[in-house]
Coordinates of C-alpha atoms and ligand atoms in Angstrom, one line a residue:
X1 CA -23.8 17.9 9.6
X2 CA -20.5 18.6 7.9
X3 CA -17.7 17.5 10.0
X4 CA -14.8 19.2 8.1
X5 CA -16.2 22.7 7.6
X6 CA -12.9 24.3 7.8
X7 CA -11.3 22.1 5.0
X8 CA -8.6 24.2 2.8
X9 CA -10.3 22.9 -0.2
X10 CA -13.8 22.2 -1.6
X11 CA -13.9 18.4 -1.4
X12 CA -16.8 18.8 -3.8
X13 CA -14.2 19.8 -6.9
X14 CA -11.6 17.6 -8.4
X15 CA -7.9 18.8 -9.1
X16 CA -7.5 18.6 -12.8
X17 CA -4.8 20.5 -15.0
X18 CA -3.4 22.7 -11.9
X19 CA -7.4 24.0 -11.2
X20 CA -10.1 22.9 -8.9
X21 CA -13.1 21.8 -11.2
X22 CA -16.5 20.6 -11.1
X23 CA -17.2 16.8 -12.1
X24 CA -19.5 16.2 -15.2
X25 CA -21.1 13.8 -12.9
X26 CA -24.1 14.2 -10.7
X27 CA -23.4 10.9 -9.1
X28 CA -21.6 11.3 -5.4
X29 CA -19.9 9.1 -2.9
X30 CA -20.8 9.4 0.8
X31 CA -17.5 9.4 2.8
X32 CA -17.7 7.7 6.3
X33 CA -16.2 7.9 9.5
X34 CA -16.0 4.1 10.3
X35 CA -15.7 4.7 14.3
X36 CA -19.3 5.9 14.0
X37 CA -20.7 5.2 10.6
X38 CA -21.4 8.9 10.3
X39 CA -21.0 10.4 6.7
X40 CA -18.3 13.1 7.0
X41 CA -18.5 14.4 3.3
X42 CA -19.8 13.9 0.3
X43 CA -17.5 13.9 -3.1
X44 CA -18.2 13.5 -6.8
X45 CA -17.9 10.4 -8.5
X46 CA -16.3 11.1 -11.6
X47 CA -17.3 10.1 -15.0
X48 CA -15.0 8.9 -17.7
X49 CA -15.2 12.4 -19.5
X50 CA -13.9 13.9 -16.2
X51 CA -11.2 11.1 -16.5
X52 CA -10.5 12.1 -20.1
X53 CA -9.7 15.4 -19.3
X54 CA -7.0 14.6 -16.3
X55 CA -5.5 12.4 -18.7
X56 CA -5.1 14.7 -21.6
X57 CA -3.9 17.5 -18.9
X58 CA -0.9 15.0 -17.7
X59 CA -0.3 14.0 -21.2
X60 CA -0.1 17.6 -22.6
X61 CA 1.9 18.3 -19.2
X62 CA 4.4 15.3 -20.1
X63 CA 4.8 15.8 -23.8
X64 CA 4.9 19.8 -23.9
X65 CA 4.8 21.3 -20.3
X66 CA 8.3 22.4 -18.6
X67 CA 8.2 19.6 -16.1
X68 CA 10.0 17.1 -18.2
X69 CA 11.0 19.4 -21.0
X70 CA 12.6 22.6 -19.3
X71 CA 12.9 21.8 -15.7
X72 CA 16.4 20.4 -14.8
X73 CA 16.2 17.3 -12.1
X74 CA 17.3 19.3 -9.3
X75 CA 14.3 21.9 -9.9
X76 CA 12.1 18.9 -9.8
X77 CA 13.9 18.2 -6.5
X78 CA 13.3 21.5 -4.8
X79 CA 9.6 21.1 -6.2
X80 CA 9.3 17.8 -4.1
X81 CA 11.3 19.2 -1.0
X82 CA 8.9 22.2 -0.9
X83 CA 6.0 19.7 -1.2
X84 CA 7.5 18.0 1.7
X85 CA 7.8 21.1 3.7
X86 CA 3.9 21.8 3.1
X87 CA 2.9 18.5 4.2
X88 CA 4.9 19.0 7.3
X89 CA 3.2 22.3 8.3
X90 CA -0.3 21.0 8.0
X91 CA 0.6 17.6 9.4
X92 CA -1.8 18.0 12.3
X93 CA -4.8 18.7 10.1
X94 CA -4.0 15.8 7.9
X95 CA -3.4 13.5 10.6
X96 CA -6.6 14.2 12.2
X97 CA -8.6 13.9 8.7
X98 CA -6.7 10.7 7.9
X99 CA -7.4 9.2 11.4
X100 CA -11.4 10.5 11.1
X101 CA -11.9 9.0 7.6
X102 CA -9.7 5.6 8.0
X103 CA -10.5 5.0 12.0
X104 CA -6.9 4.5 12.4
X105 CA -5.5 5.4 15.9
X106 CA -3.9 8.8 15.9
X107 CA -0.7 7.7 16.9
X108 CA -0.3 5.3 14.2
X109 CA -1.2 8.1 11.4
X110 CA 1.4 10.2 13.1
X111 CA 3.8 7.6 11.9
X112 CA 2.4 7.2 8.5
X113 CA 3.0 11.1 8.1
X114 CA 6.6 10.8 9.4
X115 CA 6.7 8.3 6.2
X116 CA 5.0 10.5 4.1
X117 CA 7.3 13.3 4.5
X118 CA 10.1 11.3 4.7
X119 CA 9.3 9.8 1.0
X120 CA 9.1 12.9 -0.5
X121 CA 12.4 14.2 0.7
X122 CA 13.9 10.8 0.0
X123 CA 12.8 10.6 -3.4
X124 CA 13.5 14.2 -4.0
X125 CA 17.5 12.9 -3.6
X126 CA 16.8 10.8 -6.8
X127 CA 15.5 13.6 -9.4
X128 CA 18.7 14.8 -9.9
X129 CA 20.7 11.5 -10.3
X130 CA 19.2 10.1 -13.3
X131 CA 21.9 7.8 -14.7
X132 CA 22.5 6.0 -17.8
X133 CA 25.4 3.5 -18.9
X134 CA 28.5 4.0 -21.4
X135 CA 29.1 0.4 -23.0
X136 CA 32.6 0.2 -24.3
X137 CA 32.9 0.2 -28.0
X138 CA 33.9 -3.0 -29.7
X139 CA 37.2 -3.8 -30.6
X140 CA 38.4 -0.6 -33.0
X141 CA 35.0 0.3 -33.7
X142 CA 33.9 3.4 -34.2
X143 CA 30.6 2.9 -32.6
X144 CA 29.9 4.5 -29.4
X145 CA 26.8 3.2 -27.3
X146 CA 25.3 4.5 -24.0
X147 CA 21.7 4.8 -22.6
X148 CA 19.9 7.5 -21.5
X149 CA 17.1 7.1 -19.0
X150 CA 13.9 8.9 -19.5
X151 CA 10.8 9.0 -17.6
X152 CA 8.0 6.3 -18.4
X153 CA 5.5 8.9 -19.5
X154 CA 1.9 9.5 -18.2
X155 CA 1.3 7.3 -15.3
X156 CA -2.3 6.1 -14.0
X157 CA -2.4 5.3 -10.1
X158 CA -5.2 3.3 -8.5
X159 CA -4.9 3.2 -4.9
X160 CA -6.3 0.8 -1.9
X161 CA -8.3 2.3 0.7
X162 CA -6.1 1.3 3.5
X163 CA -3.0 3.7 3.6
X164 CA -4.3 6.8 1.8
X165 CA -1.6 9.4 2.0
X166 CA 1.2 7.1 3.2
X167 CA 0.5 4.7 -0.3
X168 CA 0.2 7.8 -2.1
X169 CA 3.6 9.1 -1.5
X170 CA 5.0 5.4 -2.4
X171 CA 3.9 5.9 -5.5
X172 CA 3.7 9.6 -6.5
X173 CA 7.0 10.5 -5.0
X174 CA 9.4 8.0 -7.3
X175 CA 7.1 8.9 -10.2
X176 CA 7.5 12.7 -10.1
X177 CA 11.1 12.5 -9.1
X178 CA 11.6 10.4 -12.2
X179 CA 9.9 13.3 -14.1
X180 CA 6.7 11.3 -14.8
X181 CA 3.0 13.3 -14.9
X182 CA 0.3 11.6 -12.7
X183 CA -3.5 10.8 -12.7
X184 CA -4.2 9.4 -9.4
X185 CA -7.3 7.8 -8.0
X186 CA -7.5 7.1 -4.2
X187 CA -9.6 4.5 -2.9
X188 CA -13.4 5.4 -3.0
X189 CA -14.0 5.2 0.8
X190 CA -10.5 7.3 1.6
X191 CA -10.4 10.2 -0.9
X192 CA -9.9 13.2 1.7
X193 CA -6.4 13.2 2.2
X194 CA -5.7 12.5 -1.3
X195 CA -7.5 15.8 -2.1
X196 CA -5.7 17.6 0.6
X197 CA -2.2 16.5 -0.9
X198 CA -3.5 18.1 -4.2
X199 CA -4.2 21.4 -2.5
X200 CA -0.7 21.3 -0.9
X201 CA 0.9 20.3 -4.1
X202 CA -1.0 23.6 -5.7
X203 CA 0.2 25.8 -3.2
X204 CA 4.0 25.5 -3.5
X205 CA 3.3 27.1 -6.8
X206 CA 6.2 24.6 -8.1
X207 CA 4.2 22.1 -10.1
X208 CA 3.3 23.1 -13.6
X209 CA -0.4 22.3 -14.6
X210 CA -1.3 18.8 -15.3
X211 CA 1.6 17.1 -13.6
X212 CA -0.6 16.0 -10.8
X213 CA -4.3 15.3 -11.4
X214 CA -7.1 13.6 -9.1
X215 CA -10.1 11.9 -10.1
X216 CA -12.4 10.2 -7.4
X217 CA -14.9 7.1 -7.8
X218 CA -14.4 3.5 -8.0
X219 CA -14.5 0.7 -10.6
X220 CA -15.9 2.8 -13.4
X221 CA -13.6 5.5 -13.3
X222 CA -10.7 3.1 -12.4
X223 CA -11.6 1.1 -15.3
X224 CA -11.5 3.8 -17.8
X225 CA -8.3 5.0 -16.4
X226 CA -6.7 1.3 -16.8
X227 CA -8.3 1.7 -20.6
X228 CA -7.3 5.0 -21.4
X229 CA -4.8 5.1 -24.7
X230 CA -2.8 8.0 -23.6
X231 CA -1.7 6.1 -20.4
X232 CA 2.1 4.9 -20.4
X233 CA 1.9 3.0 -17.0
X234 CA -0.7 1.7 -14.5
X235 CA 0.3 1.2 -10.9
X236 CA -2.3 -0.3 -8.7
X237 CA -2.6 -1.6 -5.2
X238 CA -5.8 -3.8 -4.6
X239 CA -6.9 -6.9 -4.4
X240 CA -6.0 -9.9 -6.6
X241 CA -9.0 -10.3 -8.2
X242 CA -9.2 -6.7 -9.5
X243 CA -5.3 -6.6 -9.8
X244 CA -5.9 -9.4 -12.4
X245 CA -8.7 -7.8 -14.1
X246 CA -6.6 -4.6 -14.3
X247 CA -3.6 -7.0 -15.9
X248 CA -5.9 -8.4 -18.5
X249 CA -7.4 -4.8 -19.2
X250 CA -3.9 -3.6 -19.9
X251 CA -3.2 -6.2 -22.3
X252 CA -6.4 -5.0 -24.3
X253 CA -5.7 -1.6 -24.9
X254 CA -4.4 0.0 -28.4
X255 CA -0.7 0.2 -26.8
X256 CA 0.4 -2.0 -24.2
X257 CA 1.6 -0.4 -20.9
X258 CA 3.6 -1.4 -18.1
X259 CA 2.0 -2.3 -15.0
X260 CA 3.0 -2.6 -11.8
X261 CA 0.4 -4.4 -9.0
X262 CA 0.9 -4.8 -5.4
X263 CA -2.0 -7.0 -4.4
X264 CA -2.8 -9.2 -1.1
X265 CA -1.2 -11.3 1.1
X266 CA -1.5 -14.0 3.7
X267 CA 1.7 -13.6 5.1
X268 CA 3.2 -16.4 7.6
X269 CA 5.0 -15.9 10.7
X270 CA 7.4 -18.9 12.4
X271 CA 7.8 -18.8 16.2
X272 CA 11.1 -21.1 17.2
X273 CA 11.6 -22.5 20.6
X274 CA 14.2 -20.5 21.7
X275 CA 12.6 -16.9 22.1
X276 CA 10.9 -14.9 24.6
X277 CA 7.5 -16.0 24.7
X278 CA 5.6 -12.5 25.8
X279 CA 7.9 -10.4 23.9
X280 CA 7.1 -12.4 21.0
X281 CA 3.6 -12.7 21.4
X282 CA 3.2 -8.9 21.3
X283 CA 5.5 -8.8 18.2
X284 CA 3.1 -11.0 16.4
X285 CA -0.3 -9.6 17.6
X286 CA 0.7 -6.3 16.3
X287 CA 2.2 -7.8 13.4
X288 CA -1.3 -9.2 12.7
X289 CA -3.8 -6.2 14.3
X290 CA -1.9 -3.3 13.1
X291 CA -4.3 -1.3 10.8
X292 CA -7.1 -3.5 12.3
X293 CA -5.6 -6.5 10.2
X294 CA -6.2 -4.2 6.9
X295 CA -2.7 -4.6 6.1
X296 CA -1.5 -6.2 2.9
X297 CA 1.9 -7.7 4.5
X298 CA -0.2 -8.7 8.1
X299 CA 0.9 -11.7 9.9
X300 CA -2.0 -13.8 9.5
X301 CA -0.7 -17.7 9.5
X302 CA 1.3 -18.4 12.5
X303 CA 3.3 -21.3 13.0
X304 CA 4.5 -22.2 16.7
X305 CA 6.8 -25.2 17.5
X306 CA 5.2 -27.9 19.1
X307 CA 7.8 -27.7 22.4
X308 CA 6.4 -24.5 23.3
X309 CA 2.9 -24.3 21.7
X310 CA 0.9 -24.9 24.8
X311 CA 2.9 -22.1 26.8
X312 CA 2.9 -19.6 23.8
X313 CA -1.0 -19.6 23.4
X314 CA -1.9 -17.8 26.7
X315 CA 0.8 -15.3 25.9
X316 CA -0.8 -14.3 22.6
X317 CA -4.1 -14.3 24.1
X318 CA -3.0 -11.8 26.6
X319 CA -1.5 -9.7 24.0
X320 CA -4.6 -9.7 21.9
X321 CA -6.9 -8.8 24.8
X322 CA -4.6 -6.1 26.0
X323 CA -5.0 -4.2 22.7
X324 CA -6.7 -1.0 23.8
X325 CA -10.1 -0.2 21.3
X326 CA -11.6 3.2 21.3
X327 CA -12.0 6.6 19.7
X328 CA -9.1 6.7 17.3
X329 CA -8.2 10.1 18.0
X330 CA -7.5 9.5 21.4
X331 CA -3.6 9.2 21.9
X332 CA -3.9 5.6 23.8
X333 CA -6.1 4.0 21.5
X334 CA -4.0 0.7 19.8
X335 CA -6.8 -0.7 17.1
X336 CA -9.5 0.7 15.3
X337 CA -12.8 -0.1 13.5
X338 CA -12.9 -1.9 9.9
X339 CA -13.3 0.8 7.0
X340 CA -17.1 0.2 6.0
X341 CA -19.9 -1.9 6.0
X342 CA -18.6 -4.4 3.8
X343 CA -15.5 -5.1 5.1
X344 CA -17.3 -5.1 8.7
X345 CA -19.5 -8.2 7.2
X346 CA -16.9 -9.7 5.1
X347 CA -14.6 -10.2 8.3
X348 CA -17.7 -11.4 10.3
X349 CA -18.3 -14.0 7.5
X350 CA -14.7 -15.3 7.9
X351 CA -15.1 -15.6 11.5
X352 CA -18.3 -17.7 10.9
X353 CA -16.2 -19.6 8.4
X354 CA -13.5 -20.5 10.9
X355 CA -16.1 -21.5 13.5
X356 CA -18.4 -23.6 11.6
X357 CA -16.8 -24.8 8.7
X358 CA -12.8 -24.8 9.5
X359 CA -14.0 -26.0 13.1
X360 CA -11.1 -24.0 14.5
X361 CA -11.2 -22.9 18.3
X362 CA -11.8 -19.5 19.3
X363 CA -8.8 -18.1 21.5
X364 CA -10.2 -15.0 22.1
X365 CA -12.9 -12.3 20.1
X366 CA -14.9 -13.1 17.4
X367 CA -17.5 -10.7 18.1
X368 CA -18.4 -7.2 17.0
X369 CA -16.9 -4.7 19.6
X370 CA -17.7 -1.2 21.0
X371 CA -21.5 -1.6 19.7
X372 CA -21.0 1.0 17.0
X373 CA -19.6 1.9 13.7
X374 CA -17.5 -1.3 12.2
X375 CA -15.8 -2.6 15.2
X376 CA -14.8 -6.4 15.6
X377 CA -12.8 -7.7 18.5
X378 CA -9.2 -9.0 17.8
X379 CA -9.8 -12.5 17.4
X380 CA -7.6 -15.4 17.9
X381 CA -8.2 -18.9 16.3
X382 CA -6.0 -21.9 17.3
X383 CA -5.2 -25.2 16.2
X384 CA -6.0 -24.1 12.6
X385 CA -5.4 -26.9 9.7
X386 CA -3.1 -25.0 7.3
X387 CA -5.1 -25.5 4.4
X388 CA -8.4 -24.2 6.0
X389 CA -9.9 -21.2 4.4
X390 CA -9.3 -19.0 7.2
X391 CA -5.7 -20.0 7.0
X392 CA -5.3 -19.4 3.5
X393 CA -7.5 -16.5 2.0
X394 CA -6.9 -12.8 2.8
X395 CA -9.4 -11.9 5.5
X396 CA -8.2 -8.4 5.8
X397 CA -9.4 -7.8 9.4
X398 CA -8.2 -8.4 13.0
X399 CA -8.3 -12.1 12.8
X400 CA -5.0 -14.5 13.1
X401 CA -4.8 -18.0 12.5
X402 CA -2.6 -19.7 15.0
X403 CA -1.8 -23.2 13.1
X404 CA -1.6 -26.7 14.2
X405 CA 2.0 -27.1 16.0
X406 CA 5.1 -28.1 13.9
X407 CA 7.9 -30.4 14.5
X408 CA 10.6 -29.2 12.0
X409 CA 11.1 -25.8 10.0
X410 CA 11.9 -27.7 6.7
X411 CA 8.3 -28.7 6.9
X412 CA 7.0 -25.4 7.2
X413 CA 9.0 -24.0 4.2
X414 CA 7.9 -26.5 2.1
X415 CA 4.1 -25.8 3.0
X416 CA 4.7 -21.9 2.6
X417 CA 6.4 -22.3 -0.8
X418 CA 2.9 -23.4 -1.9
X419 CA 1.6 -20.3 -0.3
X420 CA -0.8 -18.5 -2.9
X421 CA 1.1 -15.2 -1.8
X422 CA 4.2 -14.2 -1.2
X423 CA 4.5 -10.7 0.2
X424 CA 5.9 -11.1 3.3
X425 CA 6.9 -13.6 6.2
X426 CA 8.5 -13.1 9.8
X427 CA 10.6 -15.7 11.7
X428 CA 11.5 -15.4 15.5
X429 CA 14.5 -17.0 16.5
X430 CA 17.9 -16.6 17.9
X431 CA 19.2 -19.3 15.8
X432 CA 21.1 -18.1 12.7
X433 CA 21.2 -21.6 10.6
X434 CA 17.4 -21.4 11.2
X435 CA 17.0 -17.6 10.2
X436 CA 19.5 -18.3 7.4
X437 CA 17.4 -21.2 6.1
X438 CA 14.0 -19.4 6.1
X439 CA 15.4 -16.3 4.5
X440 CA 17.2 -18.3 2.1
X441 CA 14.4 -20.4 1.1
X442 CA 11.1 -18.5 1.2
X443 CA 10.0 -16.5 -1.8
X444 CA 8.6 -13.6 -0.3
X445 CA 9.2 -9.8 -1.0
X446 CA 10.0 -8.9 2.5
X447 CA 11.1 -11.1 5.2
X448 CA 11.4 -9.8 8.6
X449 CA 13.7 -11.6 11.4
X450 CA 12.9 -10.6 15.1
X451 CA 10.7 -7.9 14.2
X452 CA 7.5 -7.2 12.2
X453 CA 5.8 -4.5 10.0
X454 CA 8.7 -2.1 9.8
X455 CA 9.4 -0.1 6.3
X456 CA 11.8 2.2 5.2
X457 CA 11.5 4.5 2.0
X458 CA 15.1 2.8 0.9
X459 CA 14.0 -0.9 0.9
X460 CA 12.1 -2.1 -1.8
X461 CA 8.5 -3.6 -1.2
X462 CA 6.4 -6.1 -3.3
X463 CA 5.4 -9.5 -4.0
X464 CA 5.9 -12.8 -5.5
X465 CA 3.2 -15.1 -7.0
X466 CA -0.3 -13.6 -6.4
X467 CA 1.1 -10.8 -4.3
X468 CA 1.9 -9.2 -7.5
X469 CA 4.8 -8.0 -9.5
X470 CA 6.8 -4.7 -9.6
X471 CA 8.6 -3.0 -6.3
X472 CA 7.5 -0.1 -4.5
X473 CA 10.0 2.1 -2.3
X474 CA 13.8 2.1 -2.6
X475 CA 15.9 2.6 -5.8
X476 CA 14.2 -0.3 -7.3
X477 CA 10.6 1.9 -7.3
X478 CA 12.3 5.2 -8.9
X479 CA 13.9 2.9 -11.5
X480 CA 10.5 1.5 -12.5
X481 CA 9.4 5.0 -13.4
X482 CA 12.2 5.2 -15.8
X483 CA 12.8 3.5 -19.2
X484 CA 16.4 3.3 -20.9
X485 CA 16.7 4.2 -24.6
X486 CA 20.0 3.0 -26.1
X487 CA 21.8 5.7 -28.4
X488 CA 24.6 4.1 -31.0
X489 CA 27.2 7.1 -32.3
X490 CA 29.4 6.4 -35.2
X491 CA 31.9 8.7 -33.8
X492 CA 33.9 8.6 -37.1
X493 CA 31.4 9.9 -39.2
Ligands
NAD1 P1 -10.0 -3.5 -4.3 O1 -9.4 -4.5 -5.5 O2 -11.3 -3.7 -4.0 O3 -9.9 -1.8 -5.1 C1 -8.6 -1.5 -5.2 C2 -8.8 -0.4 -6.1 O4 -9.2 -0.5 -7.4 C3 -9.8 1.2 -5.6 O5 -9.3 2.1 -5.9 C4 -10.8 0.5 -6.3 O6 -11.8 1.5 -6.8 C5 -10.2 0.2 -7.9 N1 -11.1 -0.6 -8.5 C6 -12.0 -1.5 -8.4 N2 -12.3 -2.1 -9.7 C7 -11.5 -1.4 -10.6 C8 -11.5 -1.8 -12.1 N3 -12.5 -2.6 -12.9 N4 -10.6 -1.0 -12.8 C9 -9.9 -0.2 -12.1 N5 -9.5 -0.1 -11.0 C10 -10.8 -0.5 -10.0 O7 -9.1 -3.5 -3.1 P2 -9.2 -2.6 -1.6 O8 -10.5 -3.2 -0.9 O9 -9.4 -1.1 -2.0 O10 -7.9 -2.7 -0.9 C11 -7.6 -3.9 -0.1 C12 -6.7 -5.0 -1.2 O11 -5.3 -4.2 -1.3 C13 -6.1 -6.0 -0.1 O12 -6.1 -7.3 -1.1 C14 -4.8 -5.6 0.1 O13 -3.9 -6.9 0.1 C15 -4.3 -5.1 -0.9 N6 -3.1 -4.1 -0.5 C16 -1.9 -4.6 -1.0 C17 -0.9 -3.8 -0.9 C18 0.7 -3.9 -1.2 O14 1.5 -3.3 -1.5 N7 0.7 -5.2 -2.1 C19 -1.1 -2.6 0.1 C20 -2.3 -1.9 0.3 C21 -3.3 -3.0 0.3

């Protein structure tokens, strides 16, 4: 039974060169509702031939089309603003599809659509503000040097499954504002809002053919995208293992290309003795359990000061047990299921490892939930060795490791400097010296103080170490889609 009979596009087609086209493949991917494990749509699994068509379209649009060669920055800005308006008009339907396809609570998806629309408007504002530098001539020289910034070219994007429309906006909005053309591959589990986005972009009639193209599928088409000779930049979001493979691949292509990789995390949080315990426990639990823990910056390693440890543990338990699990499309649902059977099994395996190999104590949860789909209870372990597997490996599920109590912040900082990841961290404290020490010494792309998970269009996001390199959001991400050319002019000639 087809759950989306009213979709305004045919999900069996792919959007290439401004047209909805049949894939050359007979292979398909089943798209599920993780709440129930029902199949809600069937989409094509693209071939290397489909990918080649998409890249050729983006290449021609970049080198010969009007987007880069005729449009002013202001025209690109207006196209992006029209696209933001189109998303806003259809947001109710997009939110429903996103919630059904990902299992995210509908209230969370509404926030993600707010961000998506804001991102297109925010980056539209940069489209007419591409600036170079003038470098003063040397003493009495007739030479004038200056830079002009040009779009990097054809960008191939590979997305993770966990924030389909929102991460698409993180990537596509700055790239389009800079004047790039795009081939976009969503996570194979969550293609529907990417196709919806292509439909809306098409409906504005403001983006020339080939500026934005979509291919669907998994590793095979993703690898073909990374390997294609006409790609100028790869923007990847996903796991460390795939990210490292992508980096190696981009070094083996005929032309090397710039790469930005946003990878995993095992983000620490620190609770100092001077905070309100209940309030902090709620922030910690939502910092970990948001998006059912399938969040690259999820707070999954928690340090609690010894002097409050025994009082804080019951507050955490109460906060986790009060989370409302239920049909994601209901307004009061606070946590959804895992994305698919593979992720569900992976999380259950880590819970087993926590109990049997790491010998950690379960504070709450640790079992499947609701008796359907891919649900797992919010799970808290405590007294966990900081070197245990559940405390050091990315689980990507609703599992928090409360580490053994600590005595000094210096000790925590020393250990966290060796954390494999460096995407995010949090500290809860009223002591300015502690906060300053933590924020200065920790090498993390984002550090939250007395809050967690808040992100803005204008602040850069990205990692250190195995969390990747490159930045999304903010001016930094826009600048990542531009390259400077140096011009040296002999004005006396
Ligand atoms: P994944 O690595 O399994 O897949 C990511 C993407 O890569 C998918 O689109 C997949 O089809 C594609 N892919 C797989 N093999 C490929 C290959 N050989 N060549 C090219 N592409 C290939 O990751 P996932 O399970 O989709 O996402 C979860 C991971 O993403 C977690 O580790 C999470 O931390 C990370 N993530 C990071 C950020 C961030 O901003 N740092 C944001 C969201 C998710």
